[in-house]
C-alpha positions as a printed Julia matrix, in Angstrom:
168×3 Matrix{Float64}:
 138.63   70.95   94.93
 135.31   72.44   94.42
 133.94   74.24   91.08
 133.54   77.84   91.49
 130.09   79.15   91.26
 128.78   81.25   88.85
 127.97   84.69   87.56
 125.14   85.68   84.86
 124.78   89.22   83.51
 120.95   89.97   82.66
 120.15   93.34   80.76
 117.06   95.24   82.2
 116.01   98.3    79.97
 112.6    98.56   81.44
 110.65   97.95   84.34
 109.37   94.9    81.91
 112.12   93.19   81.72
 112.65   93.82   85.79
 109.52   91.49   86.59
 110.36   88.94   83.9
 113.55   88.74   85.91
 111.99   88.43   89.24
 109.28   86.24   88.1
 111.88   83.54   86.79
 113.47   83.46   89.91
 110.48   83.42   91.97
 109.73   79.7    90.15
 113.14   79.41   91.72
 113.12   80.03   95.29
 109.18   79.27   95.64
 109.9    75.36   94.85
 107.67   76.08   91.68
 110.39   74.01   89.05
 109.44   70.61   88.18
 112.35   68.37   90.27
 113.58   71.54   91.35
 114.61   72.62   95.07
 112.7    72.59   98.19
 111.38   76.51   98.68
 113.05   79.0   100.17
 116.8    80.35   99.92
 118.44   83.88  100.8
 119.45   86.86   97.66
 121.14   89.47   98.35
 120.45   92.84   96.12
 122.96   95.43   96.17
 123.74   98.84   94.16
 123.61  102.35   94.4
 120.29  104.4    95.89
 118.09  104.06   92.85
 119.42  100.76   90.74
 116.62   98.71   91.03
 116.7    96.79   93.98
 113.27   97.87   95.93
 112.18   97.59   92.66
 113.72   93.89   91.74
 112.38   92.92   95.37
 108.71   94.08   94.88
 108.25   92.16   91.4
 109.97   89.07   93.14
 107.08   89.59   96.02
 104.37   89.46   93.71
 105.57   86.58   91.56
 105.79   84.59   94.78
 102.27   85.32   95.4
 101.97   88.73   97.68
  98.87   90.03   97.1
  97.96   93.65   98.57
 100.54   96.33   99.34
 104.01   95.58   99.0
 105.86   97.96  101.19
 109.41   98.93  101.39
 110.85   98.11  104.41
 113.26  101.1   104.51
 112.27  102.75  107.8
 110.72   99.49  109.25
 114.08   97.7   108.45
 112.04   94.51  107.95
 108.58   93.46  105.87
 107.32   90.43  106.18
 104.74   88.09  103.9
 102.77   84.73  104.2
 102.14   82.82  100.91
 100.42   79.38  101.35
 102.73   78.73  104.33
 105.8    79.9   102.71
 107.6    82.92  104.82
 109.0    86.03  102.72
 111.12   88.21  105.01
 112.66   91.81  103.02
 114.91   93.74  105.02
 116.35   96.48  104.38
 119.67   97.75  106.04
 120.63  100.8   104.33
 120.06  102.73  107.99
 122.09  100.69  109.43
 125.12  102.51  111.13
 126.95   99.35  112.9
 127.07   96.18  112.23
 125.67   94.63  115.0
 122.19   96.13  114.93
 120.9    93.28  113.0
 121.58   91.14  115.41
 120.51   92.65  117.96
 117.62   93.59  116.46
 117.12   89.59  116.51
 116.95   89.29  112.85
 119.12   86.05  112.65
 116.58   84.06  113.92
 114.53   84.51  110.52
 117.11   84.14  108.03
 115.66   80.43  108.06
 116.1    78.14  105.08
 112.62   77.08  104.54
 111.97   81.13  103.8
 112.44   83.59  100.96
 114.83   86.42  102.7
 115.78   89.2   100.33
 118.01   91.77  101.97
 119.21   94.95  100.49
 122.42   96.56  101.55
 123.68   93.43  103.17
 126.93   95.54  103.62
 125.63   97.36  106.23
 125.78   94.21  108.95
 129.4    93.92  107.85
 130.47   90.01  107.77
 127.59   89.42  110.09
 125.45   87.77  107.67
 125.58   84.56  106.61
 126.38   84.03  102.52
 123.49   84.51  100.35
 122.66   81.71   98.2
 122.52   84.58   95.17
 124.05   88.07   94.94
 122.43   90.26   92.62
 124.37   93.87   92.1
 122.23   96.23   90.19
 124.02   99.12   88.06
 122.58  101.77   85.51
 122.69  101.16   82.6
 121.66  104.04   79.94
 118.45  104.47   80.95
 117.77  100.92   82.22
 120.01   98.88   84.68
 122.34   95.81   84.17
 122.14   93.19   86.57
 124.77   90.76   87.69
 123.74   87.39   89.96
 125.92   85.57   91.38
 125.57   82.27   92.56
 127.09   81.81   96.65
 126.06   78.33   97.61
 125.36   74.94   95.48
 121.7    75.63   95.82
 122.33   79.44   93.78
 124.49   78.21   91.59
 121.3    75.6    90.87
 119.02   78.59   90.34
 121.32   80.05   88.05
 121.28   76.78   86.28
 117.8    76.83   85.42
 117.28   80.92   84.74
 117.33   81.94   81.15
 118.64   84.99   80.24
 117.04   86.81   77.18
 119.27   86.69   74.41
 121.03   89.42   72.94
């Protein structure tokens, strides 16, 4: 039997305490934790038009080392970024209108494991996708946003493991 992963609630009342998020995480999935994992891994941000998770995905873009303009890949459906060899793909699939078109788009080929891939409004290629290895769902929250991440595979719940939340 195996353990259940994982959820952590995070409080975000500023656009402060959105990059302190992302820039925890970005240790994370850029292989930047001493004896931590190998770079790379798949999140998933979800949440209404507005929560945060452009936003959450632009911070986490910069703390991995994007330098420049960090565009959002609504219209172009896909971004992507080089840091020091290490691939950052963000899609975006809120135009989606059937599941399929991110496959045949040929997208699956980069949701590789040695890359950062942050896709919002994964629901839009229906069960298409593979699991995420974290699931962040952004809500309002007042006038700052809650987040929720949820760890999908042994190497989220991991991350999860090693993030710090702020304390109450």
């Amino acid at each position: 039997m195996t353990t259940p992963f994982s959820s952590i609630d995070w409080s975000l009342p500023d656009e402060d305490a959105t990059v302190a998020l992302a820039q925890r995480l970005a240790e994370q999935v850029c292989g930047r934790t001493p004896g931590g994992l190998a770079a790379g891994g798949r999140i998933h941000l979800r949440g209404e038009l507005g929560a945060g998770k452009t936003s959450l995905a632009r911070a986490l873009l910069r703390a991995g080392g994007v330098t420049g303009r960090i565009k959002s890949p609504s219209y172009a459906l896909l971004e992507s970024y080089n840091v020091s060899n290490l691939y950052f793909y963000h899609f975006d699939f809120y135009r989606f209108s059937d599941a399929h078109e991110w496959r045949d788009a040929g997208f699956d080929e980069l949701l590789a494991e040695n890359a950062v891939v942050l896709i919002e409004w994964p629901e839009q290629a229906g069960t298409r996708l593979p699991p995420p290895d974290l699931d962040i769902r952004l809500e309002y929250a007042g006038t700052g946003r809650h987040a929720r991440l949820t760890a999908c595979s042994e190497k989220g719940q991991q991350w999860l493991t090693h993030l710090d939340p702020p304390r109450r």
